[in-house]
Amino acid sequence: MTEQPNPDTLYERAEHAARTVRARAGADAHVALVLGSGLGAFADDLEDAVAIPFAEVPGFARSTVEGHAGRLVVGGVGGARVAVMQGRFHFYEGYTLEEVTFPVRVLSLLGVKSLILTNAAGGLNNSLRQGSLMLISDHLNLLGANPLRGANDPRFGVRFPDMSEVYDRGFQEIAIQEAHAAGTELRRGVYAALAGPSYETPAEIRMLRALGADAVGMSTVPEAIVARHAGVKVLGISCITNMAAGVLDKPIEHSEVIETGERVRATFTDLLRRIIPKL
Ligand code: HPA
């Protein structure tokens, strides 16, 4: 007798979700994109787009935060077919890191080889300004948890995956070149992920600076770790929506984060459109 796969394992649940997406959206995509707070508009301009609400993908949790529409949109960008997460799941919403990263598992099973992670972040480095774009060169996982904790399924990847080049150097070069061609400033920096949802204190920001962080946010790192586990290459870009706590003498407000995302939308969208066909 052949053994039936257990439908409850993470792999089987991710396969089930991938089958559902494939049945609704057709052909596989090679590039996927996760859009952060205030950056969701990119998904509205895809060619021949099929949009699937997160609630209709089996195994997906529901996004609760303002500024996240919560749809998986598959469509065309300059001849390339992309799967776009319009919104994401965050640790601070109360989801487990397995739930936060489940979409990346599904995307990897859909044949995605390149993943672009975008986010809204606070700027620590003095060369960053509100509205700057930062290319993520590396990260600090300060979530106090790792999405790969627990039993490892070798069908996804190895038990102890290498993290010495999470953000693909070749992709970084492409992003820098395309930013240059577009006349957009794009500096490399280290992204620190904290659990949130409270913003940092000025003392925490001083600590993060001492640790080598250039920007701080509440996402991206779990997805990047899971993508690398599955052998998916990663490009990360932060939109600096505000200067981090204590840098300027004013409080940080979520509305400011969303507004800045919307203000740089055209620049960000243009850069993504240039980069995607090159990956
Ligand atoms: N801190 C953490 N996360 C953020 C910030 C911030 O200043 N801005 C946008 N996301």
CSV table of C-alpha atoms and ligand atoms in Angstrom, one decimal:
chain,number,residue,atom,x,y,z
A,1,MET,CA,0.0,0.0,0.0
A,2,THR,CA,1.3,3.5,-0.8
A,3,GLU,CA,1.2,6.0,1.9
A,4,GLN,CA,-1.2,8.9,1.4
A,5,PRO,CA,0.3,12.4,2.2
A,6,ASN,CA,-1.1,13.9,5.4
A,7,PRO,CA,-3.3,16.8,4.2
A,8,ASP,CA,-2.6,18.8,7.4
A,9,THR,CA,1.1,19.3,6.9
A,10,LEU,CA,2.4,22.7,5.9
A,11,TYR,CA,3.6,21.4,2.5
A,12,GLU,CA,0.2,19.8,1.6
A,13,ARG,CA,-1.7,22.9,2.8
A,14,ALA,CA,0.6,25.1,0.7
A,15,GLU,CA,0.1,22.8,-2.3
A,16,HIS,CA,-3.6,22.9,-1.9
A,17,ALA,CA,-3.5,26.7,-1.9
A,18,ALA,CA,-1.2,26.8,-4.9
A,19,ARG,CA,-3.6,24.5,-6.9
A,20,THR,CA,-6.4,26.9,-6.1
A,21,VAL,CA,-4.5,29.9,-7.2
A,22,ARG,CA,-3.3,28.1,-10.4
A,23,ALA,CA,-6.9,27.1,-11.2
A,24,ARG,CA,-8.1,30.7,-10.9
A,25,ALA,CA,-5.2,32.7,-12.3
A,26,GLY,CA,-3.8,30.3,-14.9
A,27,ALA,CA,-0.1,30.0,-15.8
A,28,ASP,CA,2.6,30.1,-13.2
A,29,ALA,CA,4.5,33.3,-12.4
A,30,HIS,CA,8.3,33.5,-12.1
A,31,VAL,CA,8.4,36.8,-10.2
A,32,ALA,CA,6.4,37.7,-7.1
A,33,LEU,CA,6.0,41.0,-5.3
A,34,VAL,CA,4.8,41.8,-1.8
A,35,LEU,CA,3.5,45.3,-1.5
A,36,GLY,CA,3.9,47.0,1.9
A,37,SER,CA,1.8,49.7,3.7
A,38,GLY,CA,0.6,52.4,1.3
A,39,LEU,CA,2.2,50.7,-1.7
A,40,GLY,CA,-0.6,48.5,-2.8
A,41,ALA,CA,-1.6,50.6,-5.9
A,42,PHE,CA,1.0,48.8,-8.1
A,43,ALA,CA,-1.4,45.8,-8.3
A,44,ASP,CA,-4.1,48.0,-9.9
A,45,ASP,CA,-2.2,48.5,-13.1
A,46,LEU,CA,-1.3,44.9,-14.1
A,47,GLU,CA,-2.3,43.6,-17.6
A,48,ASP,CA,-4.9,40.9,-17.8
A,49,ALA,CA,-5.0,40.7,-14.0
A,50,VAL,CA,-6.9,38.1,-12.0
A,51,ALA,CA,-7.4,39.2,-8.4
A,52,ILE,CA,-8.1,36.7,-5.6
A,53,PRO,CA,-9.1,38.0,-2.2
A,54,PHE,CA,-6.9,36.5,0.5
A,55,ALA,CA,-10.0,35.1,2.2
A,56,GLU,CA,-10.5,32.9,-0.9
A,57,VAL,CA,-7.1,31.3,-0.8
A,58,PRO,CA,-7.3,28.2,1.4
A,59,GLY,CA,-4.9,28.5,4.3
A,60,PHE,CA,-4.4,32.2,4.0
A,61,ALA,CA,-5.0,34.3,7.1
A,62,ARG,CA,-6.8,37.7,6.7
A,63,SER,CA,-5.0,41.0,6.7
A,64,THR,CA,-6.5,43.5,9.3
A,65,VAL,CA,-4.4,46.6,9.0
A,66,GLU,CA,-5.4,49.8,7.3
A,67,GLY,CA,-3.7,50.4,3.9
A,68,HIS,CA,-3.6,46.7,3.0
A,69,ALA,CA,-6.3,45.5,0.6
A,70,GLY,CA,-5.6,41.8,1.0
A,71,ARG,CA,-5.6,40.3,-2.5
A,72,LEU,CA,-3.3,38.1,-4.5
A,73,VAL,CA,-3.2,39.6,-8.0
A,74,VAL,CA,-1.7,37.7,-10.9
A,75,GLY,CA,-1.0,39.7,-14.1
A,76,GLY,CA,1.5,41.1,-16.6
A,77,VAL,CA,4.2,43.7,-16.3
A,78,GLY,CA,6.2,44.5,-19.4
A,79,GLY,CA,5.9,41.0,-20.7
A,80,ALA,CA,6.6,39.3,-17.4
A,81,ARG,CA,3.9,37.5,-15.4
A,82,VAL,CA,3.9,38.4,-11.8
A,83,ALA,CA,2.1,37.3,-8.7
A,84,VAL,CA,1.5,40.3,-6.4
A,85,MET,CA,0.5,40.2,-2.8
A,86,GLN,CA,-1.5,43.4,-2.3
A,87,GLY,CA,-1.0,43.5,1.4
A,88,ARG,CA,0.6,40.9,3.8
A,89,PHE,CA,0.2,39.4,7.2
A,90,HIS,CA,2.2,40.8,10.1
A,91,PHE,CA,3.4,39.2,13.3
A,92,TYR,CA,2.0,42.2,15.3
A,93,GLU,CA,-1.5,41.3,14.0
A,94,GLY,CA,-1.3,38.2,16.2
A,95,TYR,CA,-0.5,35.7,13.4
A,96,THR,CA,2.2,33.1,13.9
A,97,LEU,CA,5.2,33.4,11.7
A,98,GLU,CA,4.0,30.3,9.9
A,99,GLU,CA,0.8,32.2,8.9
A,100,VAL,CA,2.9,35.3,8.1
A,101,THR,CA,5.0,33.4,5.6
A,102,PHE,CA,2.5,30.9,4.3
A,103,PRO,CA,1.9,33.0,1.1
A,104,VAL,CA,5.7,32.8,0.3
A,105,ARG,CA,5.5,29.0,0.6
A,106,VAL,CA,2.5,29.0,-1.8
A,107,LEU,CA,4.4,31.3,-4.2
A,108,SER,CA,7.4,29.1,-4.2
A,109,LEU,CA,5.2,26.1,-5.1
A,110,LEU,CA,3.6,28.2,-7.9
A,111,GLY,CA,7.0,28.3,-9.5
A,112,VAL,CA,8.2,31.7,-8.3
A,113,LYS,CA,12.0,32.0,-8.4
A,114,SER,CA,12.4,35.7,-7.6
A,115,LEU,CA,10.6,37.6,-4.8
A,116,ILE,CA,10.5,41.4,-4.4
A,117,LEU,CA,9.7,42.4,-0.9
A,118,THR,CA,8.6,46.0,-0.3
A,119,ASN,CA,7.8,47.7,3.0
A,120,ALA,CA,7.3,51.0,4.7
A,121,ALA,CA,10.1,51.7,7.2
A,122,GLY,CA,11.4,54.3,9.5
A,123,GLY,CA,14.8,55.9,8.5
A,124,LEU,CA,17.7,55.8,11.0
A,125,ASN,CA,20.6,56.7,8.7
A,126,ASN,CA,21.0,60.5,8.3
A,127,SER,CA,21.4,60.1,4.5
A,128,LEU,CA,17.8,58.9,4.3
A,129,ARG,CA,14.9,61.3,4.1
A,130,GLN,CA,11.1,60.9,4.3
A,131,GLY,CA,10.2,59.5,0.9
A,132,SER,CA,13.6,57.9,0.1
A,133,LEU,CA,13.8,54.4,-1.2
A,134,MET,CA,16.3,52.1,0.4
A,135,LEU,CA,17.7,48.9,-1.2
A,136,ILE,CA,17.9,46.3,1.5
A,137,SER,CA,21.4,44.8,1.6
A,138,ASP,CA,21.0,42.7,4.7
A,139,HIS,CA,18.7,42.4,7.7
A,140,LEU,CA,18.7,42.1,11.5
A,141,ASN,CA,16.0,39.7,12.7
A,142,LEU,CA,15.0,41.2,16.0
A,143,LEU,CA,11.5,39.6,16.1
A,144,GLY,CA,12.5,37.2,18.8
A,145,ALA,CA,11.3,34.4,16.6
A,146,ASN,CA,12.2,32.6,13.4
A,147,PRO,CA,9.6,31.3,10.8
A,148,LEU,CA,11.6,28.1,10.4
A,149,ARG,CA,11.3,27.1,14.0
A,150,GLY,CA,9.7,23.7,14.3
A,151,ALA,CA,9.8,20.5,12.3
A,152,ASN,CA,11.6,21.0,8.9
A,153,ASP,CA,10.0,19.6,5.8
A,154,PRO,CA,12.9,18.9,3.4
A,155,ARG,CA,10.6,19.3,0.4
A,156,PHE,CA,10.8,23.0,1.1
A,157,GLY,CA,14.5,23.2,2.1
A,158,VAL,CA,17.3,22.3,4.5
A,159,ARG,CA,17.2,22.4,8.3
A,160,PHE,CA,19.9,25.0,8.6
A,161,PRO,CA,19.7,27.3,5.6
A,162,ASP,CA,22.5,29.7,4.8
A,163,MET,CA,21.7,33.4,5.3
A,164,SER,CA,25.0,34.9,4.2
A,165,GLU,CA,23.3,36.4,1.1
A,166,VAL,CA,19.6,36.8,1.8
A,167,TYR,CA,19.2,39.7,-0.6
A,168,ASP,CA,20.6,38.6,-3.9
A,169,ARG,CA,23.7,40.6,-5.0
A,170,GLY,CA,22.8,40.3,-8.7
A,171,PHE,CA,19.3,41.6,-8.0
A,172,GLN,CA,20.8,44.5,-6.0
A,173,GLU,CA,23.0,45.4,-9.0
A,174,ILE,CA,19.9,45.4,-11.3
A,175,ALA,CA,18.0,47.6,-8.9
A,176,ILE,CA,20.8,50.1,-8.6
A,177,GLN,CA,21.2,50.2,-12.4
A,178,GLU,CA,17.5,50.7,-13.0
A,179,ALA,CA,17.3,53.3,-10.3
A,180,HIS,CA,20.2,55.2,-11.9
A,181,ALA,CA,18.5,55.0,-15.3
A,182,ALA,CA,15.3,56.3,-13.9
A,183,GLY,CA,17.1,59.1,-12.0
A,184,THR,CA,15.9,57.8,-8.7
A,185,GLU,CA,18.1,57.8,-5.7
A,186,LEU,CA,18.5,54.3,-4.2
A,187,ARG,CA,21.0,53.6,-1.4
A,188,ARG,CA,21.8,50.3,0.2
A,189,GLY,CA,21.0,49.8,3.9
A,190,VAL,CA,20.4,47.3,6.6
A,191,TYR,CA,16.8,46.7,7.6
A,192,ALA,CA,16.0,45.8,11.2
A,193,ALA,CA,12.7,44.0,11.8
A,194,LEU,CA,11.0,44.4,15.2
A,195,ALA,CA,7.7,42.8,16.2
A,196,GLY,CA,5.7,46.0,16.8
A,197,PRO,CA,3.0,47.2,16.7
A,198,SER,CA,4.2,50.1,18.9
A,199,TYR,CA,6.8,52.2,17.1
A,200,GLU,CA,10.2,52.3,18.7
A,201,THR,CA,11.4,54.5,21.5
A,202,PRO,CA,14.3,57.0,20.9
A,203,ALA,CA,16.5,54.7,23.1
A,204,GLU,CA,15.6,51.7,21.0
A,205,ILE,CA,16.5,53.7,17.8
A,206,ARG,CA,19.9,54.5,19.3
A,207,MET,CA,20.4,50.8,20.1
A,208,LEU,CA,19.4,49.9,16.5
A,209,ARG,CA,21.9,52.4,15.1
A,210,ALA,CA,24.6,50.9,17.3
A,211,LEU,CA,23.7,47.5,15.9
A,212,GLY,CA,24.1,48.7,12.4
A,213,ALA,CA,20.5,49.3,11.2
A,214,ASP,CA,19.7,51.9,8.6
A,215,ALA,CA,16.0,51.4,8.6
A,216,VAL,CA,13.4,49.8,10.9
A,217,GLY,CA,10.1,48.1,10.3
A,218,MET,CA,7.7,45.3,11.2
A,219,SER,CA,7.8,42.9,8.3
A,220,THR,CA,9.8,41.5,5.4
A,221,VAL,CA,12.4,39.5,7.4
A,222,PRO,CA,10.2,36.4,8.0
A,223,GLU,CA,9.2,36.3,4.3
A,224,ALA,CA,12.9,36.7,3.2
A,225,ILE,CA,14.0,33.9,5.5
A,226,VAL,CA,11.3,31.5,4.2
A,227,ALA,CA,12.0,32.5,0.6
A,228,ARG,CA,15.7,31.7,1.0
A,229,HIS,CA,14.8,28.4,2.7
A,230,ALA,CA,12.9,27.5,-0.5
A,231,GLY,CA,15.7,28.7,-2.8
A,232,VAL,CA,13.8,31.7,-4.0
A,233,LYS,CA,16.0,34.8,-4.7
A,234,VAL,CA,15.0,38.0,-2.9
A,235,LEU,CA,15.1,41.7,-3.6
A,236,GLY,CA,14.1,44.0,-0.8
A,237,ILE,CA,13.2,47.7,-1.1
A,238,SER,CA,12.0,49.9,1.8
A,239,CYS,CA,10.1,53.1,1.4
A,240,ILE,CA,11.2,55.4,4.1
A,241,THR,CA,7.9,56.8,5.2
A,242,ASN,CA,9.1,58.6,8.2
A,243,MET,CA,12.3,59.3,10.2
A,244,ALA,CA,12.6,56.9,13.1
A,245,ALA,CA,11.6,57.9,16.6
A,246,GLY,CA,13.7,60.6,18.2
A,247,VAL,CA,15.5,61.5,14.9
A,248,LEU,CA,13.1,64.5,14.4
A,249,ASP,CA,11.3,66.0,17.4
A,250,LYS,CA,7.8,64.8,16.5
A,251,PRO,CA,5.6,61.7,17.0
A,252,ILE,CA,5.2,59.0,14.3
A,253,GLU,CA,1.7,58.5,13.0
A,254,HIS,CA,0.4,55.7,10.8
A,255,SER,CA,-1.4,58.2,8.6
A,256,GLU,CA,2.0,59.7,7.8
A,257,VAL,CA,3.3,56.3,6.8
A,258,ILE,CA,0.4,55.7,4.4
A,259,GLU,CA,0.6,59.3,3.0
A,260,THR,CA,4.3,59.0,2.3
A,261,GLY,CA,3.8,55.7,0.6
A,262,GLU,CA,1.2,57.3,-1.7
A,263,ARG,CA,3.4,60.3,-2.4
A,264,VAL,CA,6.3,58.2,-3.7
A,265,ARG,CA,4.0,55.8,-5.5
A,266,ALA,CA,4.7,56.9,-9.0
A,267,THR,CA,8.5,56.8,-8.5
A,268,PHE,CA,8.3,53.4,-6.7
A,269,THR,CA,6.0,51.9,-9.4
A,270,ASP,CA,8.2,53.1,-12.2
A,271,LEU,CA,11.2,51.6,-10.6
A,272,LEU,CA,9.5,48.2,-10.0
A,273,ARG,CA,8.3,48.2,-13.6
A,274,ARG,CA,11.8,48.6,-14.8
A,275,ILE,CA,13.3,46.0,-12.5
A,276,ILE,CA,10.7,43.2,-12.9
A,277,PRO,CA,11.4,42.2,-16.5
A,278,LYS,CA,15.2,42.1,-15.6
A,279,LEU,CA,14.9,39.5,-12.8
B,1,HPA,N1,9.2,51.9,12.8
B,1,HPA,C1,8.7,50.7,12.6
B,1,HPA,N2,8.0,50.4,11.5
B,1,HPA,C2,7.7,51.3,10.7
B,1,HPA,C3,8.1,52.7,10.8
B,1,HPA,C4,8.9,53.0,12.0
B,1,HPA,O1,9.3,54.1,12.2
B,1,HPA,N3,7.7,53.4,9.8
B,1,HPA,C5,7.0,52.5,9.0
B,1,HPA,N4,7.0,51.3,9.5
